[in-house]
Amino acid sequence: MTLITLKNNIKISTILLLGVILFFSCDNTETKKGRFLLKGNEKLKENDPQSAIDFYTEALLVDPDYKDALYNRGLVFQQLNRLDEAISDYSSILEKNPSDSLALFQRGVSLMDNGEYYKALEDSKNLLSLLPQSWKGHFLTGLILEKMKNYREALSEFDRSLALQPDNPEVLINKATLHYYLKEFDTSKSVLDLAQKLNPEEPNIYNLRSMLSFESKDYSQALEWIEKSIALNSKEAFFYNNRGLYLIYLGEYEKGLGDINFSLKQNPKNLYAIRNKGIYYFYQDQKDLALTYFEEVFKKDPEMDLVKEYIGKCN
C-alpha cells in the first residue's frame, strides 16, 4: 500500500538498534581467533564487508562456536541481504544458548526480511518470554505484523514498546510509518516530529518526510528531503530508489533510472524498485515494456500503490 518502499526503512532502523560490532580487550587479542575477529572489525570500519566476512570465517575455523564471530558475521550477511547465511549464523549461536537475546532479535529480523513470518513470530514470542519488560520483543513483533500488513495490531505492539521506552526514536519512526500506510498523514507527521526531536540526525526521518511530500504531490520538496537522507547516510540503496522516483516525476528520467538501477543492483527483489522502473518506461512511451514490470509486481503485491493505476494507463 505504500508509494515508496519503507520495508527497508524498518529493516535498517532495526539493524542500527543492535548492529554494534563487538570489540575485545587487549588480553583477548593475543588469541588467534581474537586477532581474526579484530581484523574483521577493522575491515568493516574500512567499508570492506567481504574481507570482514573472510576474517570472521577464519576465526570460526579456529573455534566453530565462537559466538562473537558468528554474531558479527551474521550482521554483515544481514546488511548484505544474504539472509539465509545470517539466519544460519544466528541459529548456530542459539543452538548453544537459546536465551541469547541479541541473536534471537537479529534472527527474527532476518527471518522476517526473508519472508518467513511465522518463524520470525516464534522468535519474537521467545524474546518477549525472555525479556517481558523490554521494548525489543514488542518492537520486533510490530515489525513482523507490519510485514504481514496487519497494521492495527502492529501499531498496538509499537505502543506497548513505547510504554516501556517512550523516548525511542526508532520505534517512533516505525509508528509514524504505519500511520503513513494507513493514510493518517497528520498523525504520521506528529509522531515523526517527536522522533526528530530525539534524533535529528536519523536519515529515515527525512526519508519518511519525503514520502509524505510525495503523497501531497510536492515532488520538489520530496527530493529535498531524500537528499538530506542520502547526505546523512549515502549507503542505503532504498534512498536512491526513492530519489529515482521523485526525479522521474520531475522529468529527470535518466537520472531517475540510474538511481533505480543502483537500488535494484543491491536488492533485485525490491518490488518498489521494479515498479518504479516500469514507471520510467511508461514515461519513455515504452508501454509494453512498462506493463511487464507492473504485471510482475501485481502478481506479488496487487495492492501496491500506483500499480493498478499504471496498468490501466498502459492498456
mmCIF file of C-alpha atoms in Angstrom:
data_model
loop_
_atom_site.group_PDB
_atom_site.id
_atom_site.type_symbol
_atom_site.label_atom_id
_atom_site.label_comp_id
_atom_site.label_asym_id
_atom_site.label_seq_id
_atom_site.Cartn_x
_atom_site.Cartn_y
_atom_site.Cartn_z
ATOM 1 C CA MET A 1 0.000 0.000 0.000
ATOM 2 C CA THR A 2 2.975 2.292 0.188
ATOM 3 C CA LEU A 3 4.002 4.691 -2.525
ATOM 4 C CA ILE A 4 7.683 4.066 -1.930
ATOM 5 C CA THR A 5 9.391 1.230 -0.149
ATOM 6 C CA LEU A 6 9.654 1.565 3.580
ATOM 7 C CA LYS A 7 10.233 -2.106 4.269
ATOM 8 C CA ASN A 8 13.928 -1.453 4.124
ATOM 9 C CA ASN A 9 13.485 1.560 6.272
ATOM 10 C CA ILE A 10 12.236 -0.653 9.031
ATOM 11 C CA LYS A 11 14.885 -3.189 8.399
ATOM 12 C CA ILE A 12 17.676 -0.610 8.639
ATOM 13 C CA SER A 13 16.326 1.062 11.739
ATOM 14 C CA THR A 14 16.299 -2.370 13.347
ATOM 15 C CA ILE A 15 19.859 -3.179 12.398
ATOM 16 C CA LEU A 16 21.028 0.149 13.708
ATOM 17 C CA LEU A 17 19.496 -0.640 17.077
ATOM 18 C CA LEU A 18 21.588 -3.717 17.697
ATOM 19 C CA GLY A 19 24.199 -3.838 14.969
ATOM 20 C CA VAL A 20 27.073 -2.862 17.227
ATOM 21 C CA ILE A 21 30.228 -4.689 16.327
ATOM 22 C CA LEU A 22 31.867 -6.221 19.350
ATOM 23 C CA PHE A 23 35.413 -5.417 20.353
ATOM 24 C CA PHE A 24 37.635 -7.295 22.743
ATOM 25 C CA SER A 25 40.146 -6.389 25.401
ATOM 26 C CA CYS A 26 43.876 -6.472 24.825
ATOM 27 C CA ASP A 27 44.149 -9.847 26.550
ATOM 28 C CA ASN A 28 41.782 -11.462 24.040
ATOM 29 C CA THR A 29 43.642 -10.058 21.038
ATOM 30 C CA GLU A 30 46.516 -12.418 21.943
ATOM 31 C CA THR A 31 44.491 -15.412 20.889
ATOM 32 C CA LYS A 32 44.354 -16.400 17.267
ATOM 33 C CA LYS A 33 40.596 -16.222 16.969
ATOM 34 C CA GLY A 34 40.554 -12.854 18.716
ATOM 35 C CA ARG A 35 43.063 -11.443 16.244
ATOM 36 C CA PHE A 36 40.938 -12.616 13.320
ATOM 37 C CA LEU A 37 37.885 -11.030 14.917
ATOM 38 C CA LEU A 38 39.621 -7.711 15.371
ATOM 39 C CA LYS A 39 40.903 -7.795 11.792
ATOM 40 C CA GLY A 40 37.355 -8.409 10.626
ATOM 41 C CA ASN A 41 36.132 -5.461 12.670
ATOM 42 C CA GLU A 42 38.791 -3.236 11.149
ATOM 43 C CA LYS A 43 37.776 -4.266 7.637
ATOM 44 C CA LEU A 44 34.205 -3.440 8.452
ATOM 45 C CA LYS A 45 35.241 0.015 9.643
ATOM 46 C CA GLU A 46 37.017 0.386 6.268
ATOM 47 C CA ASN A 47 33.743 -0.473 4.495
ATOM 48 C CA ASP A 48 35.121 -3.765 3.192
ATOM 49 C CA PRO A 49 32.383 -6.216 4.253
ATOM 50 C CA GLN A 50 33.620 -9.196 2.239
ATOM 51 C CA SER A 51 37.071 -9.040 3.827
ATOM 52 C CA ALA A 52 35.381 -8.711 7.221
ATOM 53 C CA ILE A 53 33.407 -11.884 6.478
ATOM 54 C CA ASP A 54 36.628 -13.655 5.478
ATOM 55 C CA PHE A 55 38.333 -12.779 8.772
ATOM 56 C CA TYR A 56 35.296 -13.793 10.835
ATOM 57 C CA THR A 57 35.283 -17.078 8.928
ATOM 58 C CA GLU A 58 38.976 -17.569 9.780
ATOM 59 C CA ALA A 59 38.118 -17.032 13.446
ATOM 60 C CA LEU A 60 35.385 -19.647 13.154
ATOM 61 C CA LEU A 61 37.803 -22.125 11.625
ATOM 62 C CA VAL A 62 39.767 -21.826 14.870
ATOM 63 C CA ASP A 63 36.611 -22.127 17.009
ATOM 64 C CA PRO A 64 33.338 -23.015 15.193
ATOM 65 C CA ASP A 65 31.330 -21.970 18.269
ATOM 66 C CA TYR A 66 32.936 -18.540 18.616
ATOM 67 C CA LYS A 67 29.828 -16.518 19.393
ATOM 68 C CA ASP A 68 31.202 -13.054 18.676
ATOM 69 C CA ALA A 69 32.487 -14.029 15.233
ATOM 70 C CA LEU A 70 29.173 -15.723 14.431
ATOM 71 C CA TYR A 71 27.234 -12.674 15.558
ATOM 72 C CA ASN A 72 29.388 -10.161 13.709
ATOM 73 C CA ARG A 73 29.413 -12.234 10.530
ATOM 74 C CA GLY A 74 25.654 -12.621 10.804
ATOM 75 C CA LEU A 75 25.239 -8.852 10.994
ATOM 76 C CA VAL A 76 27.336 -8.359 7.883
ATOM 77 C CA PHE A 77 25.429 -11.056 5.997
ATOM 78 C CA GLN A 78 22.219 -9.340 7.095
ATOM 79 C CA GLN A 79 23.352 -5.944 5.871
ATOM 80 C CA LEU A 80 24.322 -7.502 2.525
ATOM 81 C CA ASN A 81 20.877 -9.120 2.254
ATOM 82 C CA ARG A 82 22.447 -12.595 2.438
ATOM 83 C CA LEU A 83 19.683 -13.596 4.760
ATOM 84 C CA ASP A 84 19.962 -17.396 4.689
ATOM 85 C CA GLU A 85 23.586 -17.105 5.798
ATOM 86 C CA ALA A 86 22.706 -14.593 8.507
ATOM 87 C CA ILE A 87 19.954 -16.877 9.820
ATOM 88 C CA SER A 88 22.401 -19.787 9.880
ATOM 89 C CA ASP A 89 24.935 -17.854 11.968
ATOM 90 C CA TYR A 90 22.353 -16.656 14.482
ATOM 91 C CA SER A 91 20.914 -20.178 14.683
ATOM 92 C CA SER A 92 24.367 -21.541 15.491
ATOM 93 C CA ILE A 93 24.545 -19.182 18.469
ATOM 94 C CA LEU A 94 21.047 -20.090 19.606
ATOM 95 C CA GLU A 95 21.726 -23.824 19.414
ATOM 96 C CA LYS A 96 24.308 -23.360 22.174
ATOM 97 C CA ASN A 97 22.435 -20.625 24.043
ATOM 98 C CA PRO A 98 18.698 -20.377 23.274
ATOM 99 C CA SER A 99 18.382 -17.381 25.589
ATOM 100 C CA ASP A 100 20.837 -15.157 23.699
ATOM 101 C CA SER A 101 18.561 -12.150 23.181
ATOM 102 C CA LEU A 102 20.795 -10.359 20.649
ATOM 103 C CA ALA A 103 20.937 -13.375 18.334
ATOM 104 C CA LEU A 104 17.235 -14.026 18.845
ATOM 105 C CA PHE A 105 16.312 -10.469 17.896
ATOM 106 C CA GLN A 106 18.516 -10.392 14.807
ATOM 107 C CA ARG A 107 17.410 -13.840 13.650
ATOM 108 C CA GLY A 108 13.813 -12.678 13.974
ATOM 109 C CA VAL A 109 14.569 -9.659 11.790
ATOM 110 C CA SER A 110 16.397 -11.813 9.227
ATOM 111 C CA LEU A 111 13.571 -14.352 9.098
ATOM 112 C CA MET A 112 11.101 -11.507 8.657
ATOM 113 C CA ASP A 113 13.077 -9.982 5.789
ATOM 114 C CA ASN A 114 13.357 -13.461 4.268
ATOM 115 C CA GLY A 115 9.564 -13.767 4.201
ATOM 116 C CA GLU A 116 9.460 -16.409 6.961
ATOM 117 C CA TYR A 117 6.957 -14.506 9.054
ATOM 118 C CA TYR A 118 5.668 -17.275 11.293
ATOM 119 C CA LYS A 119 9.165 -18.388 12.228
ATOM 120 C CA ALA A 120 10.010 -14.754 12.927
ATOM 121 C CA LEU A 121 6.954 -14.507 15.194
ATOM 122 C CA GLU A 122 8.197 -17.513 17.155
ATOM 123 C CA ASP A 123 11.446 -15.657 17.798
ATOM 124 C CA SER A 124 9.571 -12.538 18.900
ATOM 125 C CA LYS A 125 7.422 -14.611 21.279
ATOM 126 C CA ASN A 126 10.536 -16.201 22.755
ATOM 127 C CA LEU A 127 12.101 -12.757 23.132
ATOM 128 C CA LEU A 128 9.011 -11.489 24.955
ATOM 129 C CA SER A 129 9.167 -14.502 27.240
ATOM 130 C CA LEU A 130 12.863 -13.925 27.996
ATOM 131 C CA LEU A 131 12.608 -10.136 28.414
ATOM 132 C CA PRO A 132 8.994 -9.279 29.307
ATOM 133 C CA GLN A 133 9.942 -5.773 30.484
ATOM 134 C CA SER A 134 12.000 -4.942 27.399
ATOM 135 C CA TRP A 135 10.701 -2.883 24.488
ATOM 136 C CA LYS A 136 12.544 -5.090 21.976
ATOM 137 C CA GLY A 137 10.145 -8.025 21.847
ATOM 138 C CA HIS A 138 7.126 -5.812 21.186
ATOM 139 C CA PHE A 139 9.091 -3.849 18.611
ATOM 140 C CA LEU A 140 10.079 -6.997 16.722
ATOM 141 C CA THR A 141 6.510 -8.294 16.867
ATOM 142 C CA GLY A 142 5.283 -4.987 15.455
ATOM 143 C CA LEU A 143 7.781 -5.139 12.610
ATOM 144 C CA ILE A 144 6.659 -8.628 11.649
ATOM 145 C CA LEU A 145 2.953 -7.764 11.831
ATOM 146 C CA GLU A 146 3.637 -4.749 9.612
ATOM 147 C CA LYS A 147 5.238 -7.043 7.037
ATOM 148 C CA MET A 148 2.109 -9.181 7.221
ATOM 149 C CA LYS A 149 0.073 -5.972 6.630
ATOM 150 C CA ASN A 150 -1.663 -6.289 9.956
ATOM 151 C CA TYR A 151 -1.158 -2.605 10.607
ATOM 152 C CA ARG A 152 -3.503 -2.034 13.535
ATOM 153 C CA GLU A 153 -2.039 -4.867 15.583
ATOM 154 C CA ALA A 154 1.442 -3.701 14.635
ATOM 155 C CA LEU A 155 0.592 -0.225 15.952
ATOM 156 C CA SER A 156 -0.545 -1.753 19.229
ATOM 157 C CA GLU A 157 2.792 -3.551 19.565
ATOM 158 C CA PHE A 158 4.706 -0.342 18.904
ATOM 159 C CA ASP A 159 2.603 1.399 21.551
ATOM 160 C CA ARG A 160 3.478 -1.370 24.025
ATOM 161 C CA SER A 161 7.122 -0.933 23.116
ATOM 162 C CA LEU A 162 6.909 2.820 23.675
ATOM 163 C CA ALA A 163 5.203 2.301 27.029
ATOM 164 C CA LEU A 164 8.399 0.531 28.112
ATOM 165 C CA GLN A 165 10.766 3.020 26.468
ATOM 166 C CA PRO A 166 8.919 6.227 25.500
ATOM 167 C CA ASP A 167 11.912 8.080 24.078
ATOM 168 C CA ASN A 168 12.969 5.516 21.477
ATOM 169 C CA PRO A 169 13.261 7.258 18.090
ATOM 170 C CA GLU A 170 13.419 4.001 16.107
ATOM 171 C CA VAL A 171 10.091 2.831 17.454
ATOM 172 C CA LEU A 172 8.585 6.271 16.861
ATOM 173 C CA ILE A 173 9.782 6.288 13.237
ATOM 174 C CA ASN A 174 8.200 2.935 12.602
ATOM 175 C CA LYS A 175 4.987 4.029 14.327
ATOM 176 C CA ALA A 176 4.931 7.093 12.072
ATOM 177 C CA THR A 177 5.458 4.776 9.118
ATOM 178 C CA LEU A 178 2.398 2.726 9.997
ATOM 179 C CA HIS A 179 0.269 5.851 10.233
ATOM 180 C CA TYR A 180 1.566 6.703 6.765
ATOM 181 C CA TYR A 181 0.497 3.286 5.465
ATOM 182 C CA LEU A 182 -2.945 3.866 6.968
ATOM 183 C CA LYS A 183 -3.147 7.242 5.209
ATOM 184 C CA GLU A 184 -3.177 9.011 8.583
ATOM 185 C CA PHE A 185 -0.741 11.604 7.363
ATOM 186 C CA ASP A 186 -1.206 14.276 10.027
ATOM 187 C CA THR A 187 -0.660 11.713 12.789
ATOM 188 C CA SER A 188 2.388 10.385 10.946
ATOM 189 C CA LYS A 189 3.887 13.883 10.839
ATOM 190 C CA SER A 190 3.204 14.460 14.545
ATOM 191 C CA VAL A 191 4.907 11.227 15.574
ATOM 192 C CA LEU A 192 7.773 11.982 13.218
ATOM 193 C CA ASP A 193 8.249 15.361 14.887
ATOM 194 C CA LEU A 194 8.765 13.573 18.221
ATOM 195 C CA ALA A 195 11.337 11.251 16.673
ATOM 196 C CA GLN A 196 13.205 14.154 15.092
ATOM 197 C CA LYS A 197 13.486 15.957 18.441
ATOM 198 C CA LEU A 198 15.111 12.846 19.901
ATOM 199 C CA ASN A 199 17.471 12.151 16.999
ATOM 200 C CA PRO A 200 17.634 14.841 14.306
ATOM 201 C CA GLU A 201 20.472 13.004 12.545
ATOM 202 C CA GLU A 202 18.431 9.892 11.755
ATOM 203 C CA PRO A 203 18.158 9.680 7.932
ATOM 204 C CA ASN A 204 14.992 7.575 7.959
ATOM 205 C CA ILE A 205 13.099 10.538 9.409
ATOM 206 C CA TYR A 206 13.759 12.550 6.271
ATOM 207 C CA ASN A 207 13.029 9.582 4.037
ATOM 208 C CA LEU A 208 9.551 9.373 5.531
ATOM 209 C CA ARG A 209 9.146 13.138 5.237
ATOM 210 C CA SER A 210 9.995 12.766 1.563
ATOM 211 C CA MET A 211 7.296 10.141 1.183
ATOM 212 C CA LEU A 212 4.744 12.362 2.851
ATOM 213 C CA SER A 213 5.711 15.184 0.467
ATOM 214 C CA PHE A 214 5.369 12.822 -2.479
ATOM 215 C CA GLU A 215 1.919 11.878 -1.246
ATOM 216 C CA SER A 216 0.935 15.557 -1.347
ATOM 217 C CA LYS A 217 2.436 15.804 -4.871
ATOM 218 C CA ASP A 218 5.166 18.207 -3.732
ATOM 219 C CA TYR A 219 7.878 16.427 -5.688
ATOM 220 C CA SER A 220 10.498 19.149 -5.294
ATOM 221 C CA GLN A 221 10.127 19.054 -1.512
ATOM 222 C CA ALA A 222 10.250 15.256 -1.614
ATOM 223 C CA LEU A 223 13.541 15.471 -3.469
ATOM 224 C CA GLU A 224 14.959 17.893 -0.901
ATOM 225 C CA TRP A 225 14.064 15.588 1.967
ATOM 226 C CA ILE A 226 15.530 12.477 0.336
ATOM 227 C CA GLU A 227 18.717 14.362 -0.492
ATOM 228 C CA LYS A 228 19.038 15.031 3.244
ATOM 229 C CA SER A 229 18.632 11.315 3.936
ATOM 230 C CA ILE A 230 21.379 10.494 1.444
ATOM 231 C CA ALA A 231 23.648 13.186 2.893
ATOM 232 C CA LEU A 232 23.274 11.564 6.312
ATOM 233 C CA ASN A 233 23.709 8.016 5.028
ATOM 234 C CA SER A 234 24.878 7.539 1.461
ATOM 235 C CA LYS A 235 24.985 3.733 1.672
ATOM 236 C CA GLU A 236 21.285 2.933 1.799
ATOM 237 C CA ALA A 237 20.097 1.738 -1.586
ATOM 238 C CA PHE A 238 16.399 2.280 -0.863
ATOM 239 C CA PHE A 239 17.013 6.021 -0.518
ATOM 240 C CA TYR A 240 18.250 6.021 -4.115
ATOM 241 C CA ASN A 241 15.155 4.156 -5.279
ATOM 242 C CA ASN A 242 13.001 6.827 -3.689
ATOM 243 C CA ARG A 243 15.075 9.604 -5.205
ATOM 244 C CA GLY A 244 14.815 7.888 -8.571
ATOM 245 C CA LEU A 245 11.026 8.001 -8.420
ATOM 246 C CA TYR A 246 10.986 11.673 -7.477
ATOM 247 C CA LEU A 247 13.375 12.509 -10.316
ATOM 248 C CA ILE A 248 11.112 10.739 -12.799
ATOM 249 C CA TYR A 249 8.138 12.769 -11.604
ATOM 250 C CA LEU A 250 10.251 15.895 -12.002
ATOM 251 C CA GLY A 251 11.106 14.925 -15.595
ATOM 252 C CA GLU A 252 14.736 13.929 -14.967
ATOM 253 C CA TYR A 253 14.210 10.466 -16.371
ATOM 254 C CA GLU A 254 17.750 9.213 -16.934
ATOM 255 C CA LYS A 255 18.950 10.343 -13.527
ATOM 256 C CA GLY A 256 15.950 8.628 -12.018
ATOM 257 C CA LEU A 257 16.639 5.393 -13.861
ATOM 258 C CA GLY A 258 20.243 5.451 -12.674
ATOM 259 C CA ASP A 259 19.128 5.621 -9.050
ATOM 260 C CA ILE A 260 16.537 2.874 -9.509
ATOM 261 C CA ASN A 261 19.046 0.568 -11.193
ATOM 262 C CA PHE A 262 21.506 1.202 -8.366
ATOM 263 C CA SER A 263 18.854 0.161 -5.861
ATOM 264 C CA LEU A 264 17.955 -2.960 -7.863
ATOM 265 C CA LYS A 265 21.601 -3.966 -8.010
ATOM 266 C CA GLN A 266 21.642 -4.029 -4.218
ATOM 267 C CA ASN A 267 18.317 -5.867 -3.952
ATOM 268 C CA PRO A 268 16.928 -7.330 -7.206
ATOM 269 C CA LYS A 269 13.751 -8.459 -5.405
ATOM 270 C CA ASN A 270 12.693 -4.959 -4.356
ATOM 271 C CA LEU A 271 9.194 -4.724 -5.814
ATOM 272 C CA TYR A 272 9.071 -0.960 -5.353
ATOM 273 C CA ALA A 273 12.169 -0.515 -7.490
ATOM 274 C CA ILE A 274 10.727 -2.877 -10.111
ATOM 275 C CA ARG A 275 7.527 -0.824 -10.125
ATOM 276 C CA ASN A 276 9.497 2.403 -10.402
ATOM 277 C CA LYS A 277 11.418 1.032 -13.381
ATOM 278 C CA GLY A 278 8.064 0.353 -15.027
ATOM 279 C CA ILE A 279 7.091 3.977 -14.374
ATOM 280 C CA TYR A 280 10.312 5.084 -16.084
ATOM 281 C CA TYR A 281 9.478 3.073 -19.213
ATOM 282 C CA PHE A 282 5.909 4.366 -19.182
ATOM 283 C CA TYR A 283 7.215 7.917 -19.450
ATOM 284 C CA GLN A 284 9.565 6.812 -22.210
ATOM 285 C CA ASP A 285 6.454 5.750 -24.157
ATOM 286 C CA GLN A 286 7.506 2.084 -23.969
ATOM 287 C CA LYS A 287 4.193 0.956 -22.538
ATOM 288 C CA ASP A 288 4.503 -2.720 -23.467
ATOM 289 C CA LEU A 289 7.814 -2.948 -21.617
ATOM 290 C CA ALA A 290 6.437 -0.932 -18.704
ATOM 291 C CA LEU A 291 3.495 -3.307 -18.463
ATOM 292 C CA THR A 292 5.790 -6.311 -17.949
ATOM 293 C CA TYR A 293 7.234 -4.642 -14.837
ATOM 294 C CA PHE A 294 3.820 -3.648 -13.471
ATOM 295 C CA GLU A 295 2.383 -7.123 -14.048
ATOM 296 C CA GLU A 296 5.345 -8.711 -12.275
ATOM 297 C CA VAL A 297 4.697 -6.542 -9.243
ATOM 298 C CA PHE A 298 0.924 -7.004 -9.396
ATOM 299 C CA LYS A 299 1.278 -10.806 -9.186
ATOM 300 C CA LYS A 300 3.236 -10.499 -5.945
ATOM 301 C CA ASP A 301 1.598 -7.448 -4.369
ATOM 302 C CA PRO A 302 -1.676 -6.496 -6.077
ATOM 303 C CA GLU A 303 -2.391 -3.764 -3.510
ATOM 304 C CA MET A 304 0.793 -1.757 -4.072
ATOM 305 C CA ASP A 305 0.011 1.880 -4.749
ATOM 306 C CA LEU A 306 0.326 3.166 -8.326
ATOM 307 C CA VAL A 307 0.487 -0.309 -9.882
ATOM 308 C CA LYS A 308 -3.182 -0.630 -10.874
ATOM 309 C CA GLU A 309 -3.200 2.997 -11.980
ATOM 310 C CA TYR A 310 -0.295 2.483 -14.380
ATOM 311 C CA ILE A 311 -1.578 -0.856 -15.644
ATOM 312 C CA GLY A 312 -4.755 0.995 -16.587
ATOM 313 C CA LYS A 313 -2.737 3.696 -18.358
ATOM 314 C CA CYS A 314 -0.801 1.099 -20.338
ATOM 315 C CA ASN A 315 -3.912 -0.651 -21.649
#
